Amino acid sequence: MEGAKSCSCFATISVALVLLLLPNVAVVCHGGKTSTFIRKVEKTEDMPLHSDVFVSPSGYNAPQQVHITLGDQVGRAMIVSWVTLDEPGKSLVHYWSDDCPHKRVAKGNHFTYRYFNYSSGFIHHCTLRDLEFNTKYYYEVGIGHTTRQFWFVTPPEVHPDTPYTFGLIGDLGQTFDSNKTLAHYESNPHKGQAVLYVGDLSYADNYPNHDNVRWDTWGRFVERSTAYQPWIWTTGNHELDYAPEIDETEPFKPFRHRYHVPYQASGSTEPFWYSIKIASAHIIVLASYSAYGKYTPQYEWLEAELPKVDRTKTPWLIVLVHSPWYNSYSYHYMEGETMRVMFEPWFVKYKVDVVFAGHVHAYERSERISNIGYNITNGRCGPSKDQSAPVYINIGDGGNIEGLARNMTNPQPEYSAYREASFGHAILEIKNRTHAHYSWHRNEDEYAVTADSMWFFNRHWHPVDDSTTTK
Ligand SMILES: *[C@@H]1O[C@H](CO)[C@@H](O)[C@H](O)[C@H]1NC(C)=O
Ligand SMILES: *[C@@H]1O[C@H](CO)[C@@H](O)[C@H](O)[C@H]1NC(C)=O
Ligand SMILES: *[C@@H]1O[C@H](CO)[C@@H](O)[C@H](O)[C@H]1NC(C)=O
Ligand SMILES: *[C@@H]1O[C@H](CO)[C@@H](O)[C@H](O)[C@H]1NC(C)=O
Ligand SMILES: *[C@@H]1O[C@H](CO)[C@@H](O)[C@H](O)[C@H]1NC(C)=O
Ligand SMILES: [Fe+2]
């Protein structure tokens, strides 16, 4: 339900993409490098409940934990979510733009859930529709009681040469390191316009009875970013919250109530796998913890989805998944292997540009490799260079309470281009249909320092070797 538009708003290019073309630092060459960077060994601790980042906004029934994500497949709709604690209040959002200051109103719904002895607040989700592309919208929640105002910019219309910048964060949690990761991302001069989040959000399940209060604190902690730019959610193992010992047997219960995603827009039947299109990128979110074997809903969805990717409209094909397929640390050994066996031939066939994963709490970037030659009898069981294959990037280094994954397998496998056990975030700057610049930023440096980088050459439009260890 939406209020009548009383003025017609033409999307003007209200937000100029100011691409600061800094002098281009020469492409750094890494020869299958294990970084020698030595990080200070400190305990990774959750921020205490009284921390500044967890403070609830003041005022009766003030909306908190505000976050947004796309509300359709292309960004002409936005889902606004928030929580009120005193009473349900109204699930209304008022929104307007500079070109059309007349306030429109959208109505959503609220939900509650119980988890062991925790009762959630009133969780509101409201979809704003018929938005103009590339337009700054202001929005207000908490109508009727304490209101709070935020803003976001809708993505530009899907077009093969439209530049767009994504932030990449994974396995964030709510430690002092998590706060540093988020702060570095926010201060990065190349900061993204949306965040691709590779799963494991709050780590509330680390607490007795999965104390869901830590879902609320996480929502308040990340609000300073999630209220202003869409975060594209992937589910990790810490979203499962499957705890039969306390009679909690509905997987993903907290996540499903708190984080709504536009899965139906891409024909998915569950919020754990879906796709969106932003600017020149087609992004596929996969679910490591939902069935993906042959004939399962996720398998059938992906099988139907990949042929729909039109590289003439969205040159960049990006996949997000929690559990990595290629990883040379000694953690979560082979956990991603079964999904790799199922889907890797498709990724090579459809020339996925890059796969981002998390789960292993460290950083690693691979060469373009595939391991699809094996057929039980021929013994071809190792990965080999493949220019049709994606680059695999592990960005599970957000800084959660489980600490860093430090142990690596040795020697460094040939497929591994760069690895380092540090917390950080990454940025993917799509420039046009052929070029995208990627950079990784470790928390221990000043936020603008690039610790690892490469130029991605698009697999459809410019499929030449873009590896950075062979040059
Ligand atoms: C839930 O149960 C735990 C353990 O019995 C207890 O410490 C905690 O205070 C309870 N929380 C609520 C909200 O009742
Ligand atoms: C978290 O980071 C923000 C931004 O740098 C800072 O203002 C705040 O004090 C930090 N809080 C904690 C508990 O570290
Ligand atoms: C496996 O590969 C070998 C050599 O590439 C080939 O001779 C054999 O027929 C293949 N087996 C199957 C079951 O495809
Ligand atoms: C990491 O390495 C240390 C020292 O070699 C060893 O004690 C520990 O068990 C290893 N941990 C894992 C998860 O492999
Ligand atoms: C695409 O972007 C790259 C990097 O900025 C640039 O070198 C190249 O000339 C661009 N291509 C076109 C066709 O503009
Ligand atoms: Fe994980």
XYZ file of C-alpha atoms and ligand atoms in Angstrom:
542
model
C 0.000 0.000 0.000
C 1.423 3.312 -0.962
C 0.224 6.878 -0.821
C -0.787 8.454 -4.098
C 1.990 10.266 -5.817
C 0.961 13.887 -5.937
C 3.818 14.970 -8.080
C 5.580 13.083 -10.769
C 9.165 12.666 -9.986
C 11.643 12.293 -12.733
C 14.820 10.684 -11.681
C 17.474 13.150 -12.367
C 20.997 12.121 -11.966
C 20.776 13.353 -8.447
C 23.807 11.557 -7.351
C 26.786 12.034 -9.510
C 29.169 9.189 -9.248
C 32.247 10.973 -8.267
C 34.927 8.491 -9.045
C 38.048 9.802 -7.529
C 40.530 8.715 -10.078
C 43.511 8.589 -7.852
C 46.820 8.038 -9.533
C 46.768 4.395 -10.351
C 49.100 2.519 -8.099
C 50.933 -0.013 -10.238
C 49.427 -3.486 -10.230
C 51.150 -5.315 -7.432
C 52.532 -8.683 -8.394
C 52.412 -11.469 -5.855
C 54.003 -14.788 -6.616
C 51.691 -17.188 -4.798
C 52.391 -15.145 -1.772
C 51.963 -15.945 1.874
C 52.119 -12.552 3.471
C 54.869 -12.020 5.975
C 52.769 -9.433 7.750
C 52.826 -10.196 11.455
C 49.720 -9.146 13.239
C 49.794 -8.327 16.937
C 48.401 -11.348 18.717
C 45.567 -10.061 20.834
C 42.498 -11.768 22.096
C 39.410 -11.023 20.036
C 36.698 -10.037 22.490
C 33.084 -9.106 22.050
C 32.311 -5.518 22.914
C 30.527 -5.445 26.284
C 26.800 -4.773 26.383
C 27.284 -1.221 27.656
C 29.496 -0.253 24.659
C 28.744 2.957 22.784
C 27.880 1.051 19.598
C 25.107 -0.864 21.368
C 23.280 2.087 22.904
C 19.568 2.088 22.083
C 18.192 5.302 20.627
C 16.314 7.358 23.203
C 12.607 8.122 23.080
C 9.458 6.094 23.545
C 9.339 3.144 21.143
C 12.243 4.558 19.153
C 13.058 2.449 16.086
C 16.395 0.670 16.290
C 18.494 -1.823 14.332
C 17.520 -0.126 11.088
C 18.715 -1.878 7.958
C 17.911 -1.876 4.264
C 18.331 -4.280 1.396
C 17.011 -4.465 -2.155
C 13.256 -5.061 -2.317
C 13.187 -6.387 -5.858
C 15.752 -7.795 -8.260
C 17.062 -4.503 -9.644
C 16.814 -1.841 -6.940
C 13.568 -0.039 -7.766
C 12.329 -1.264 -4.395
C 13.987 -1.280 -1.004
C 13.095 -3.277 2.106
C 13.392 -1.148 5.239
C 13.573 -3.117 8.492
C 13.697 -1.995 12.102
C 12.779 -3.040 15.623
C 10.623 -1.339 18.245
C 10.606 -2.526 21.828
C 7.816 -0.800 23.757
C 4.881 -1.557 21.507
C 4.270 -2.603 17.890
C 3.606 0.967 16.795
C 3.166 1.448 13.065
C 5.018 -0.374 10.312
C 4.927 2.779 8.194
C 7.791 4.387 6.341
C 7.627 7.965 5.116
C 9.995 8.646 2.239
C 10.814 11.399 -0.200
C 13.563 12.683 -2.458
C 15.022 16.116 -3.183
C 13.200 16.178 -6.515
C 9.946 15.169 -4.957
C 9.800 16.405 -1.383
C 6.193 15.328 -1.013
C 6.262 12.493 1.511
C 5.064 9.145 0.300
C 4.057 6.453 2.722
C 4.541 2.704 2.545
C 3.029 0.202 4.920
C 4.710 -2.982 6.035
C 4.178 -5.585 8.727
C 5.697 -6.511 12.025
C 6.722 -9.900 13.347
C 7.858 -11.344 16.657
C 9.454 -14.620 17.588
C 10.548 -16.470 20.693
C 13.832 -18.287 21.052
C 14.199 -20.407 24.191
C 13.415 -17.810 26.883
C 14.056 -14.755 24.670
C 11.165 -12.754 23.241
C 11.979 -10.517 20.339
C 10.902 -6.934 19.958
C 8.518 -5.954 17.185
C 10.441 -6.537 13.976
C 9.152 -4.385 11.145
C 9.686 -4.924 7.439
C 8.331 -2.493 4.883
C 9.018 -2.469 1.152
C 9.260 0.875 -0.645
C 8.336 0.378 -4.299
C 8.399 2.302 -7.566
C 11.597 4.090 -6.647
C 13.594 5.895 -9.278
C 17.034 4.576 -10.089
C 20.151 6.337 -8.862
C 18.232 8.665 -6.580
C 18.775 9.718 -3.000
C 15.759 9.003 -0.815
C 15.241 10.155 2.738
C 13.121 7.957 4.938
C 11.576 8.143 8.359
C 10.550 5.299 10.652
C 8.859 5.243 14.050
C 5.785 7.127 12.802
C 3.430 7.911 15.685
C 6.077 7.928 18.399
C 9.775 8.688 18.259
C 10.773 9.079 14.621
C 14.237 8.693 13.174
C 15.376 9.728 9.726
C 17.906 8.076 7.402
C 18.682 8.080 3.680
C 19.864 5.786 0.921
C 20.694 5.997 -2.758
C 19.019 3.556 -5.125
C 21.332 1.717 -7.531
C 21.619 2.944 -11.110
C 19.599 1.183 -13.775
C 21.045 -2.107 -15.009
C 23.405 -1.300 -17.873
C 26.573 -3.052 -19.084
C 28.911 -0.091 -18.642
C 27.602 1.467 -15.458
C 30.288 1.607 -12.799
C 29.411 0.532 -9.291
C 31.379 -0.149 -6.138
C 30.719 -2.953 -3.678
C 32.093 -3.344 -0.183
C 32.887 -6.887 0.907
C 32.596 -7.967 4.509
C 32.213 -11.384 6.085
C 32.013 -13.096 9.464
C 31.822 -9.752 11.203
C 30.484 -10.521 14.673
C 30.623 -7.834 17.350
C 34.114 -7.652 18.786
C 36.403 -4.651 19.037
C 37.967 -5.949 15.815
C 34.545 -6.085 14.138
C 34.093 -2.435 15.022
C 37.450 -1.647 13.488
C 36.563 -3.499 10.283
C 33.324 -1.563 9.959
C 35.026 1.747 10.757
C 37.718 1.080 8.154
C 35.131 0.207 5.563
C 33.226 3.399 6.302
C 36.339 5.562 6.073
C 37.708 3.940 2.945
C 37.756 6.665 0.270
C 36.634 4.001 -2.222
C 33.854 2.801 0.085
C 31.137 0.786 -1.602
C 27.622 1.851 -2.530
C 26.304 -1.491 -1.250
C 27.816 -4.274 0.829
C 28.031 -7.868 -0.309
C 27.979 -9.729 2.990
C 29.163 -13.353 2.885
C 27.460 -14.652 6.026
C 27.869 -15.120 9.791
C 26.359 -11.966 11.240
C 26.015 -11.662 15.007
C 27.576 -14.822 16.485
C 24.805 -14.711 19.098
C 24.993 -18.505 19.083
C 28.287 -18.220 20.913
C 26.321 -17.281 24.039
C 24.400 -19.622 26.356
C 21.053 -20.513 24.777
C 22.144 -18.480 21.719
C 21.241 -15.396 23.716
C 19.325 -13.474 21.069
C 19.995 -10.216 22.868
C 23.239 -10.416 20.894
C 21.219 -10.336 17.659
C 19.783 -7.030 18.868
C 23.154 -5.594 19.827
C 24.531 -6.584 16.422
C 21.654 -4.837 14.689
C 22.373 -1.664 16.652
C 26.117 -1.915 16.050
C 25.927 -2.135 12.250
C 23.030 0.312 11.868
C 25.445 3.145 11.127
C 26.072 1.449 7.767
C 23.084 -0.851 7.183
C 20.560 1.999 7.499
C 22.264 3.956 4.709
C 23.278 1.410 2.108
C 21.847 -1.938 1.097
C 23.613 -4.950 2.539
C 23.117 -8.074 0.465
C 22.775 -10.969 2.909
C 24.184 -14.476 2.649
C 23.528 -17.077 5.341
C 26.390 -18.684 7.253
C 26.509 -21.466 9.811
C 26.027 -18.943 12.626
C 22.596 -18.123 11.192
C 21.418 -21.721 11.628
C 20.630 -21.378 15.349
C 19.642 -25.021 15.357
C 19.670 -26.094 19.009
C 17.611 -29.224 19.746
C 19.070 -29.300 23.278
C 16.905 -26.281 24.083
C 14.075 -27.327 21.759
C 14.995 -24.856 19.054
C 14.743 -26.954 15.923
C 13.658 -24.463 13.278
C 16.840 -23.618 11.374
C 17.502 -19.926 10.688
C 14.694 -18.754 12.993
C 16.273 -15.468 14.160
C 17.744 -14.660 10.729
C 14.513 -15.386 8.881
C 12.557 -13.052 11.136
C 15.095 -10.246 11.206
C 16.513 -10.147 7.674
C 14.118 -10.135 4.779
C 15.567 -10.417 1.286
C 13.894 -10.207 -2.158
C 14.248 -13.906 -2.936
C 10.896 -14.261 -4.681
C 11.893 -11.666 -7.270
C 14.376 -14.161 -8.711
C 12.015 -17.123 -8.486
C 13.605 -18.571 -5.365
C 11.489 -20.344 -2.796
C 13.666 -19.572 0.247
C 15.471 -16.442 1.448
C 18.794 -18.282 1.515
C 19.482 -18.387 -2.226
C 18.469 -15.708 -4.722
C 19.872 -13.229 -7.192
C 19.919 -9.497 -7.740
C 21.172 -7.235 -10.490
C 22.879 -3.973 -9.692
C 24.319 -1.691 -12.383
C 26.483 -4.054 -14.483
C 26.569 -6.968 -12.047
C 24.436 -10.074 -11.685
C 24.904 -11.366 -8.166
C 23.973 -14.880 -7.123
C 23.688 -15.678 -3.428
C 24.024 -19.360 -2.551
C 23.286 -21.204 0.671
C 25.952 -23.497 2.089
C 23.539 -24.695 4.799
C 20.497 -25.460 2.685
C 20.317 -28.570 0.541
C 22.023 -28.269 -2.842
C 22.168 -31.865 -4.066
C 20.561 -32.815 -7.341
C 16.752 -32.287 -7.446
C 16.762 -30.003 -4.395
C 15.103 -26.577 -4.684
C 18.422 -24.732 -4.565
C 19.955 -26.957 -7.257
C 16.997 -26.542 -9.545
C 16.879 -22.817 -8.947
C 20.573 -22.358 -9.807
C 20.279 -24.596 -12.849
C 17.492 -22.335 -14.132
C 19.154 -19.115 -12.990
C 22.530 -19.366 -14.721
C 21.133 -19.438 -18.283
C 19.201 -16.251 -17.410
C 22.387 -14.303 -16.821
C 22.696 -11.970 -19.803
C 26.279 -10.747 -20.035
C 25.279 -8.149 -22.609
C 23.215 -6.475 -19.872
C 25.147 -7.509 -16.760
C 28.719 -8.318 -17.809
C 29.813 -9.152 -14.263
C 28.748 -12.463 -12.741
C 29.476 -12.606 -9.024
C 28.657 -15.391 -6.566
C 28.416 -15.131 -2.784
C 28.534 -18.241 -0.618
C 29.555 -18.761 2.979
C 31.697 -21.898 2.930
C 34.697 -21.572 0.568
C 35.443 -24.078 -2.174
C 39.117 -23.216 -2.328
C 40.990 -22.400 0.800
C 44.447 -23.317 2.034
C 44.102 -22.681 5.750
C 43.785 -25.666 8.097
C 40.247 -24.852 9.129
C 36.911 -26.158 7.883
C 38.793 -28.689 5.790
C 36.714 -29.796 2.778
C 33.494 -28.291 4.153
C 32.842 -26.546 0.831
C 33.873 -29.559 -1.206
C 30.494 -31.171 -1.796
C 28.995 -27.941 -3.112
C 32.049 -27.453 -5.316
C 31.501 -30.892 -6.826
C 27.870 -30.063 -7.561
C 28.243 -26.559 -8.999
C 31.785 -25.940 -10.196
C 31.213 -27.256 -13.758
C 28.418 -24.698 -14.118
C 30.597 -21.858 -12.840
C 33.186 -22.684 -15.494
C 30.568 -23.115 -18.213
C 28.934 -19.782 -17.381
C 32.261 -18.058 -16.719
C 31.638 -16.661 -13.260
C 34.010 -13.752 -12.689
C 34.516 -14.091 -8.966
C 33.230 -16.070 -5.991
C 33.358 -14.457 -2.561
C 33.205 -16.669 0.519
C 33.798 -16.375 4.254
C 33.735 -18.951 7.042
C 37.516 -19.287 7.343
C 38.521 -16.276 9.408
C 41.368 -14.988 7.310
C 42.054 -13.586 3.871
C 42.918 -15.470 0.709
C 42.710 -14.885 -3.040
C 43.079 -17.648 -5.621
C 44.208 -17.858 -9.208
C 41.635 -18.715 -11.854
C 41.465 -22.457 -11.363
C 39.033 -25.286 -11.729
C 38.972 -28.857 -10.615
C 36.366 -30.404 -12.841
C 38.426 -32.949 -14.777
C 38.009 -35.819 -12.336
C 35.648 -38.612 -13.328
C 36.362 -41.318 -10.715
C 38.666 -43.312 -12.989
C 41.051 -40.835 -14.621
C 42.883 -39.677 -11.520
C 42.783 -36.002 -12.516
C 42.093 -34.807 -9.040
C 44.019 -31.541 -8.712
C 43.002 -27.988 -9.560
C 44.525 -26.502 -12.673
C 44.663 -23.069 -14.279
C 41.472 -22.297 -16.140
C 40.724 -18.938 -17.715
C 37.000 -19.726 -17.739
C 36.992 -20.252 -13.995
C 36.293 -17.697 -11.292
C 38.791 -16.181 -8.886
C 37.922 -17.357 -5.358
C 38.259 -14.790 -2.616
C 37.920 -15.602 1.045
C 36.865 -12.548 2.974
C 35.798 -14.175 6.260
C 38.097 -11.786 8.114
C 35.549 -9.407 9.637
C 36.890 -9.952 13.152
C 34.401 -12.080 15.090
C 34.843 -13.618 18.525
C 36.250 -16.899 17.234
C 39.450 -15.107 16.317
C 41.764 -15.425 13.364
C 42.456 -18.578 11.425
C 46.240 -18.612 11.540
C 47.348 -22.099 10.517
C 47.904 -22.563 6.844
C 48.680 -25.680 4.873
C 52.219 -25.773 3.592
C 53.581 -25.381 1.063
C 51.131 -22.799 -0.243
C 49.185 -24.523 -3.031
C 49.811 -23.192 -6.527
C 46.226 -22.085 -6.878
C 46.584 -19.695 -3.954
C 47.698 -16.258 -5.140
C 47.777 -14.414 -1.827
C 46.922 -15.292 1.751
C 47.233 -13.510 5.037
C 45.854 -14.072 8.522
C 44.612 -10.549 9.264
C 41.225 -8.965 9.756
C 39.996 -6.594 7.066
C 37.490 -5.775 4.351
C 37.602 -5.502 0.553
C 36.292 -3.256 -2.194
C 35.286 -4.237 -5.725
C 35.126 -1.244 -8.038
C 33.475 -2.137 -11.321
C 34.663 0.431 -13.869
C 33.029 -0.746 -17.072
C 32.225 -4.001 -18.865
C 35.851 -5.071 -19.092
C 37.610 -3.803 -15.967
C 37.032 -3.983 -12.227
C 39.534 -3.028 -9.578
C 39.659 -5.119 -6.438
C 41.482 -4.244 -3.219
C 41.793 -5.743 0.237
C 42.452 -3.580 3.286
C 43.785 -5.001 6.516
C 42.636 -3.421 9.761
C 46.133 -2.920 11.067
C 46.942 -0.428 8.329
C 45.436 2.975 7.826
C 42.113 2.434 6.081
C 43.287 3.701 2.703
C 46.241 1.315 2.439
C 45.828 -1.542 -0.020
C 47.365 -4.800 1.182
C 46.336 -6.919 -1.807
C 44.805 -5.957 -5.133
C 44.172 -7.014 -8.683
C 42.500 -5.811 -11.852
C 39.694 -8.153 -12.810
C 39.204 -8.607 -16.533
C 35.658 -9.606 -17.326
C 35.326 -13.251 -18.363
C 32.800 -12.506 -21.094
C 34.074 -9.235 -22.573
C 37.804 -9.371 -21.941
C 38.758 -12.923 -20.987
C 42.507 -12.489 -20.995
C 44.713 -13.724 -18.172
C 44.361 -11.395 -15.199
C 46.368 -13.440 -12.726
C 48.779 -11.434 -10.648
C 51.264 -14.114 -9.721
C 52.454 -14.995 -13.224
C 53.229 -11.477 -14.390
C 17.073 -17.225 30.181
O 17.621 -18.330 30.856
C 18.954 -18.118 31.320
C 19.477 -19.429 31.882
O 18.501 -20.086 32.628
C 18.962 -16.987 32.328
O 20.281 -16.736 32.765
C 18.417 -15.736 31.673
O 18.315 -14.675 32.616
C 17.029 -16.005 31.081
N 16.611 -14.845 30.309
C 15.362 -14.417 30.313
C 15.060 -13.257 29.430
O 14.505 -14.921 30.999
C 33.572 1.695 17.465
O 34.077 2.469 16.391
C 33.548 3.774 16.341
C 34.058 4.418 15.069
O 35.447 4.369 14.995
C 33.952 4.522 17.602
O 33.369 5.803 17.599
C 33.459 3.754 18.812
O 33.905 4.375 19.989
C 33.962 2.323 18.783
N 33.388 1.584 19.896
C 34.018 0.581 20.498
C 33.316 -0.052 21.642
O 35.132 0.183 20.156
C 37.221 -40.633 -17.640
O 38.268 -40.008 -18.329
C 39.080 -40.914 -19.056
C 40.273 -40.157 -19.623
O 40.030 -38.808 -19.754
C 38.225 -41.548 -20.142
O 38.993 -42.470 -20.876
C 37.067 -42.291 -19.488
O 36.207 -42.795 -20.455
C 36.285 -41.345 -18.590
N 35.285 -42.075 -17.845
C 34.017 -41.679 -17.763
C 33.127 -42.523 -16.906
O 33.609 -40.690 -18.343
C 47.551 -24.789 14.571
O 48.950 -24.971 14.772
C 49.301 -25.215 16.117
C 50.808 -25.248 16.188
O 51.367 -25.949 15.109
C 48.649 -26.529 16.576
O 48.951 -26.760 17.925
C 47.137 -26.407 16.408
O 46.506 -27.630 16.721
C 46.781 -26.027 14.976
N 45.343 -25.783 14.866
C 44.625 -26.188 13.830
C 43.172 -25.834 13.873
O 45.083 -26.800 12.896
C 37.439 0.434 -18.782
O 38.092 0.793 -17.573
C 39.499 0.666 -17.632
C 40.009 0.955 -16.235
O 39.556 2.167 -15.767
C 40.067 1.600 -18.680
O 41.478 1.445 -18.751
C 39.446 1.255 -20.016
O 39.900 2.172 -20.994
C 37.941 1.310 -19.916
N 37.357 0.865 -21.160
C 36.535 1.633 -21.845
C 36.017 1.054 -23.116
O 36.238 2.761 -21.478
Fe 31.224 -19.541 9.372
